Amino acid sequence: MGIEILEISAERAVGRMPVEGNTQPFGILHGGAHVVLAESLGSMAATLAAGPGRMAMGIELNASHSRAATSGWVTGTCTAIHIGRTLATHEVVLTDDAGRRLSTVRITNILRDAR
C-alpha cells in the first residue's frame, strides 16, 4: 500500500499513501485503499489511547467517498472525536495533493486489556 506515517498520537495521526499501485481498473484510487489508510491511522491512534497492556479492536467503520484521485498522494488526517475508558472514536479526512477532500471516515475501536 506504501503507507507512510507522518505523525502519531492518541488524539491525532497523519499518514499518506500513493495513488499509484492502489487503483481499481478504471484508474482511480480504490475505495478499499481509502479505508485501509483511514483504518490504519484510526487503529494506531486508538491503540495509543488504550495505553500500556491494553489493545484496540475495530468495531465500526463508516466511509463516505466524495471525490476520486487518479495520481499523486492521498493524505489522511485522523482526529479523535471521543476517547473514553472503553471506546475511542476517530474521524479521518482523506485529501488529495491540492487539499481537496476525497473521503470522510469514522472509526470506533473498543479498548480492552490485552490477552
mmCIF file with all atom_site columns, C-alpha atoms in Angstrom:
data_model
loop_
_atom_site.group_PDB
_atom_site.id
_atom_site.type_symbol
_atom_site.label_atom_id
_atom_site.label_alt_id
_atom_site.label_comp_id
_atom_site.label_asym_id
_atom_site.label_entity_id
_atom_site.label_seq_id
_atom_site.pdbx_PDB_ins_code
_atom_site.Cartn_x
_atom_site.Cartn_y
_atom_site.Cartn_z
_atom_site.occupancy
_atom_site.B_iso_or_equiv
_atom_site.pdbx_formal_charge
_atom_site.auth_seq_id
_atom_site.auth_comp_id
_atom_site.auth_asym_id
_atom_site.auth_atom_id
_atom_site.pdbx_PDB_model_num
ATOM 1   C CA . MET A 1 1   ? 0.000   0.000   0.000   1.00 0.00 ? 1   MET A CA 1
ATOM 2   C CA . GLY A 1 2   ? 3.000   2.284   0.517   1.00 0.00 ? 2   GLY A CA 1
ATOM 3   C CA . ILE A 1 3   ? 1.575   3.987   3.610   1.00 0.00 ? 3   ILE A CA 1
ATOM 4   C CA . GLU A 1 4   ? 3.874   6.454   5.369   1.00 0.00 ? 4   GLU A CA 1
ATOM 5   C CA . ILE A 1 5   ? 3.101   7.597   8.910   1.00 0.00 ? 5   ILE A CA 1
ATOM 6   C CA . LEU A 1 6   ? 3.928   11.281  9.362   1.00 0.00 ? 6   LEU A CA 1
ATOM 7   C CA . GLU A 1 7   ? 2.538   11.956  12.850  1.00 0.00 ? 7   GLU A CA 1
ATOM 8   C CA . ILE A 1 8   ? 1.015   9.744   15.534  1.00 0.00 ? 8   ILE A CA 1
ATOM 9   C CA . SER A 1 9   ? -0.655  10.290  18.913  1.00 0.00 ? 9   SER A CA 1
ATOM 10  C CA . ALA A 1 10  ? -3.895  9.179   20.546  1.00 0.00 ? 10  ALA A CA 1
ATOM 11  C CA . GLU A 1 11  ? -5.556  12.453  19.558  1.00 0.00 ? 11  GLU A CA 1
ATOM 12  C CA . ARG A 1 12  ? -4.151  12.922  16.032  1.00 0.00 ? 12  ARG A CA 1
ATOM 13  C CA . ALA A 1 13  ? -2.492  10.791  13.379  1.00 0.00 ? 13  ALA A CA 1
ATOM 14  C CA . VAL A 1 14  ? -1.383  11.781  9.890   1.00 0.00 ? 14  VAL A CA 1
ATOM 15  C CA . GLY A 1 15  ? -0.265  9.467   7.108   1.00 0.00 ? 15  GLY A CA 1
ATOM 16  C CA . ARG A 1 16  ? -0.108  9.333   3.355   1.00 0.00 ? 16  ARG A CA 1
ATOM 17  C CA . MET A 1 17  ? -0.319  6.777   0.587   1.00 0.00 ? 17  MET A CA 1
ATOM 18  C CA . PRO A 1 18  ? 0.462   6.909   -3.147  1.00 0.00 ? 18  PRO A CA 1
ATOM 19  C CA . VAL A 1 19  ? -2.384  6.588   -5.609  1.00 0.00 ? 19  VAL A CA 1
ATOM 20  C CA . GLU A 1 20  ? -0.124  4.654   -7.990  1.00 0.00 ? 20  GLU A CA 1
ATOM 21  C CA . GLY A 1 21  ? -0.298  0.944   -7.250  1.00 0.00 ? 21  GLY A CA 1
ATOM 22  C CA . ASN A 1 22  ? -3.580  1.304   -5.333  1.00 0.00 ? 22  ASN A CA 1
ATOM 23  C CA . THR A 1 23  ? -6.046  1.901   -8.165  1.00 0.00 ? 23  THR A CA 1
ATOM 24  C CA . GLN A 1 24  ? -9.031  -0.037  -9.376  1.00 0.00 ? 24  GLN A CA 1
ATOM 25  C CA . PRO A 1 25  ? -9.451  -0.978  -13.079 1.00 0.00 ? 25  PRO A CA 1
ATOM 26  C CA . PHE A 1 26  ? -10.746 2.494   -14.036 1.00 0.00 ? 26  PHE A CA 1
ATOM 27  C CA . GLY A 1 27  ? -7.507  4.150   -12.869 1.00 0.00 ? 27  GLY A CA 1
ATOM 28  C CA . ILE A 1 28  ? -8.829  5.822   -9.723  1.00 0.00 ? 28  ILE A CA 1
ATOM 29  C CA . LEU A 1 29  ? -7.799  5.154   -6.143  1.00 0.00 ? 29  LEU A CA 1
ATOM 30  C CA . HIS A 1 30  ? -9.688  2.083   -4.969  1.00 0.00 ? 30  HIS A CA 1
ATOM 31  C CA . GLY A 1 31  ? -12.329 2.792   -2.309  1.00 0.00 ? 31  GLY A CA 1
ATOM 32  C CA . GLY A 1 32  ? -10.865 -0.004  -0.220  1.00 0.00 ? 32  GLY A CA 1
ATOM 33  C CA . ALA A 1 33  ? -7.486  1.749   -0.283  1.00 0.00 ? 33  ALA A CA 1
ATOM 34  C CA . HIS A 1 34  ? -9.138  4.850   1.212   1.00 0.00 ? 34  HIS A CA 1
ATOM 35  C CA . VAL A 1 35  ? -10.443 2.652   4.018   1.00 0.00 ? 35  VAL A CA 1
ATOM 36  C CA . VAL A 1 36  ? -7.102  0.874   4.561   1.00 0.00 ? 36  VAL A CA 1
ATOM 37  C CA . LEU A 1 37  ? -5.350  4.204   5.151   1.00 0.00 ? 37  LEU A CA 1
ATOM 38  C CA . ALA A 1 38  ? -8.127  5.503   7.393   1.00 0.00 ? 38  ALA A CA 1
ATOM 39  C CA . GLU A 1 39  ? -8.415  2.323   9.448   1.00 0.00 ? 39  GLU A CA 1
ATOM 40  C CA . SER A 1 40  ? -4.645  2.117   9.849   1.00 0.00 ? 40  SER A CA 1
ATOM 41  C CA . LEU A 1 41  ? -4.487  5.660   11.241  1.00 0.00 ? 41  LEU A CA 1
ATOM 42  C CA . GLY A 1 42  ? -7.562  5.266   13.454  1.00 0.00 ? 42  GLY A CA 1
ATOM 43  C CA . SER A 1 43  ? -6.464  1.913   14.855  1.00 0.00 ? 43  SER A CA 1
ATOM 44  C CA . MET A 1 44  ? -2.942  3.129   15.636  1.00 0.00 ? 44  MET A CA 1
ATOM 45  C CA . ALA A 1 45  ? -4.291  6.238   17.385  1.00 0.00 ? 45  ALA A CA 1
ATOM 46  C CA . ALA A 1 46  ? -6.774  4.120   19.358  1.00 0.00 ? 46  ALA A CA 1
ATOM 47  C CA . THR A 1 47  ? -4.016  1.709   20.396  1.00 0.00 ? 47  THR A CA 1
ATOM 48  C CA . LEU A 1 48  ? -2.081  4.649   21.829  1.00 0.00 ? 48  LEU A CA 1
ATOM 49  C CA . ALA A 1 49  ? -5.252  5.823   23.586  1.00 0.00 ? 49  ALA A CA 1
ATOM 50  C CA . ALA A 1 50  ? -5.720  2.366   25.103  1.00 0.00 ? 50  ALA A CA 1
ATOM 51  C CA . GLY A 1 51  ? -2.336  2.598   26.824  1.00 0.00 ? 51  GLY A CA 1
ATOM 52  C CA . PRO A 1 52  ? 0.210   0.021   28.009  1.00 0.00 ? 52  PRO A CA 1
ATOM 53  C CA . GLY A 1 53  ? -1.095  -3.514  28.454  1.00 0.00 ? 53  GLY A CA 1
ATOM 54  C CA . ARG A 1 54  ? -4.273  -2.690  26.541  1.00 0.00 ? 54  ARG A CA 1
ATOM 55  C CA . MET A 1 55  ? -5.337  -3.008  22.925  1.00 0.00 ? 55  MET A CA 1
ATOM 56  C CA . ALA A 1 56  ? -7.781  -1.531  20.436  1.00 0.00 ? 56  ALA A CA 1
ATOM 57  C CA . MET A 1 57  ? -10.104 -3.560  18.224  1.00 0.00 ? 57  MET A CA 1
ATOM 58  C CA . GLY A 1 58  ? -12.234 -2.025  15.490  1.00 0.00 ? 58  GLY A CA 1
ATOM 59  C CA . ILE A 1 59  ? -15.979 -2.462  15.963  1.00 0.00 ? 59  ILE A CA 1
ATOM 60  C CA . GLU A 1 60  ? -17.422 0.032   13.463  1.00 0.00 ? 60  GLU A CA 1
ATOM 61  C CA . LEU A 1 61  ? -16.257 1.889   10.368  1.00 0.00 ? 61  LEU A CA 1
ATOM 62  C CA . ASN A 1 62  ? -18.156 4.182   8.025   1.00 0.00 ? 62  ASN A CA 1
ATOM 63  C CA . ALA A 1 63  ? -16.715 5.699   4.850   1.00 0.00 ? 63  ALA A CA 1
ATOM 64  C CA . SER A 1 64  ? -18.178 8.311   2.521   1.00 0.00 ? 64  SER A CA 1
ATOM 65  C CA . HIS A 1 65  ? -16.269 8.948   -0.701  1.00 0.00 ? 65  HIS A CA 1
ATOM 66  C CA . SER A 1 66  ? -16.802 12.372  -2.249  1.00 0.00 ? 66  SER A CA 1
ATOM 67  C CA . ARG A 1 67  ? -14.073 12.745  -4.903  1.00 0.00 ? 67  ARG A CA 1
ATOM 68  C CA . ALA A 1 68  ? -11.777 10.467  -6.914  1.00 0.00 ? 68  ALA A CA 1
ATOM 69  C CA . ALA A 1 69  ? -7.979  10.612  -7.092  1.00 0.00 ? 69  ALA A CA 1
ATOM 70  C CA . THR A 1 70  ? -6.040  9.471   -10.163 1.00 0.00 ? 70  THR A CA 1
ATOM 71  C CA . SER A 1 71  ? -2.473  10.464  -9.291  1.00 0.00 ? 71  SER A CA 1
ATOM 72  C CA . GLY A 1 72  ? -0.210  11.818  -6.575  1.00 0.00 ? 72  GLY A CA 1
ATOM 73  C CA . TRP A 1 73  ? -0.605  11.138  -2.886  1.00 0.00 ? 73  TRP A CA 1
ATOM 74  C CA . VAL A 1 74  ? -3.579  10.864  -0.565  1.00 0.00 ? 74  VAL A CA 1
ATOM 75  C CA . THR A 1 75  ? -3.113  12.249  2.941   1.00 0.00 ? 75  THR A CA 1
ATOM 76  C CA . GLY A 1 76  ? -5.203  11.068  5.883   1.00 0.00 ? 76  GLY A CA 1
ATOM 77  C CA . THR A 1 77  ? -5.660  13.248  8.951   1.00 0.00 ? 77  THR A CA 1
ATOM 78  C CA . CYS A 1 78  ? -7.161  11.371  11.894  1.00 0.00 ? 78  CYS A CA 1
ATOM 79  C CA . THR A 1 79  ? -8.687  13.367  14.751  1.00 0.00 ? 79  THR A CA 1
ATOM 80  C CA . ALA A 1 80  ? -10.141 12.000  17.984  1.00 0.00 ? 80  ALA A CA 1
ATOM 81  C CA . ILE A 1 81  ? -13.862 12.584  18.435  1.00 0.00 ? 81  ILE A CA 1
ATOM 82  C CA . HIS A 1 82  ? -14.092 10.653  21.722  1.00 0.00 ? 82  HIS A CA 1
ATOM 83  C CA . ILE A 1 83  ? -11.539 8.831   23.828  1.00 0.00 ? 83  ILE A CA 1
ATOM 84  C CA . GLY A 1 84  ? -13.031 7.054   26.799  1.00 0.00 ? 84  GLY A CA 1
ATOM 85  C CA . ARG A 1 85  ? -12.091 4.148   29.024  1.00 0.00 ? 85  ARG A CA 1
ATOM 86  C CA . THR A 1 86  ? -13.644 1.521   26.761  1.00 0.00 ? 86  THR A CA 1
ATOM 87  C CA . LEU A 1 87  ? -14.241 3.222   23.387  1.00 0.00 ? 87  LEU A CA 1
ATOM 88  C CA . ALA A 1 88  ? -12.291 5.507   21.065  1.00 0.00 ? 88  ALA A CA 1
ATOM 89  C CA . THR A 1 89  ? -13.868 7.148   18.024  1.00 0.00 ? 89  THR A CA 1
ATOM 90  C CA . HIS A 1 90  ? -11.841 8.983   15.390  1.00 0.00 ? 90  HIS A CA 1
ATOM 91  C CA . GLU A 1 91  ? -12.685 10.871  12.212  1.00 0.00 ? 91  GLU A CA 1
ATOM 92  C CA . VAL A 1 92  ? -10.275 10.537  9.300   1.00 0.00 ? 92  VAL A CA 1
ATOM 93  C CA . VAL A 1 93  ? -10.365 13.048  6.453   1.00 0.00 ? 93  VAL A CA 1
ATOM 94  C CA . LEU A 1 94  ? -8.542  11.983  3.283   1.00 0.00 ? 94  LEU A CA 1
ATOM 95  C CA . THR A 1 95  ? -7.367  14.706  0.900   1.00 0.00 ? 95  THR A CA 1
ATOM 96  C CA . ASP A 1 96  ? -5.509  14.879  -2.406  1.00 0.00 ? 96  ASP A CA 1
ATOM 97  C CA . ASP A 1 97  ? -2.359  16.881  -3.152  1.00 0.00 ? 97  ASP A CA 1
ATOM 98  C CA . ALA A 1 98  ? -4.476  20.006  -3.735  1.00 0.00 ? 98  ALA A CA 1
ATOM 99  C CA . GLY A 1 99  ? -6.102  19.647  -0.294  1.00 0.00 ? 99  GLY A CA 1
ATOM 100 C CA . ARG A 1 100 ? -9.488  18.593  -1.705  1.00 0.00 ? 100 ARG A CA 1
ATOM 101 C CA . ARG A 1 101 ? -11.492 16.193  0.463   1.00 0.00 ? 101 ARG A CA 1
ATOM 102 C CA . LEU A 1 102 ? -11.723 12.728  -1.055  1.00 0.00 ? 102 LEU A CA 1
ATOM 103 C CA . SER A 1 103 ? -13.301 10.753  1.785   1.00 0.00 ? 103 SER A CA 1
ATOM 104 C CA . THR A 1 104 ? -14.572 11.082  5.309   1.00 0.00 ? 104 THR A CA 1
ATOM 105 C CA . VAL A 1 105 ? -14.218 8.009   7.520   1.00 0.00 ? 105 VAL A CA 1
ATOM 106 C CA . ARG A 1 106 ? -15.344 7.414   11.096  1.00 0.00 ? 106 ARG A CA 1
ATOM 107 C CA . ILE A 1 107 ? -13.886 4.507   13.037  1.00 0.00 ? 107 ILE A CA 1
ATOM 108 C CA . THR A 1 108 ? -14.754 3.257   16.526  1.00 0.00 ? 108 THR A CA 1
ATOM 109 C CA . ASN A 1 109 ? -12.465 0.906   18.439  1.00 0.00 ? 109 ASN A CA 1
ATOM 110 C CA . ILE A 1 110 ? -13.180 -0.914  21.661  1.00 0.00 ? 110 ILE A CA 1
ATOM 111 C CA . LEU A 1 111 ? -10.349 -0.555  24.183  1.00 0.00 ? 111 LEU A CA 1
ATOM 112 C CA . ARG A 1 112 ? -9.651  -3.554  26.369  1.00 0.00 ? 112 ARG A CA 1
ATOM 113 C CA . ASP A 1 113 ? -6.940  -5.358  28.256  1.00 0.00 ? 113 ASP A CA 1
ATOM 114 C CA . ALA A 1 114 ? -4.533  -7.288  26.047  1.00 0.00 ? 114 ALA A CA 1
ATOM 115 C CA . ARG A 1 115 ? -4.660  -11.047 26.380  1.00 0.00 ? 115 ARG A CA 1
#
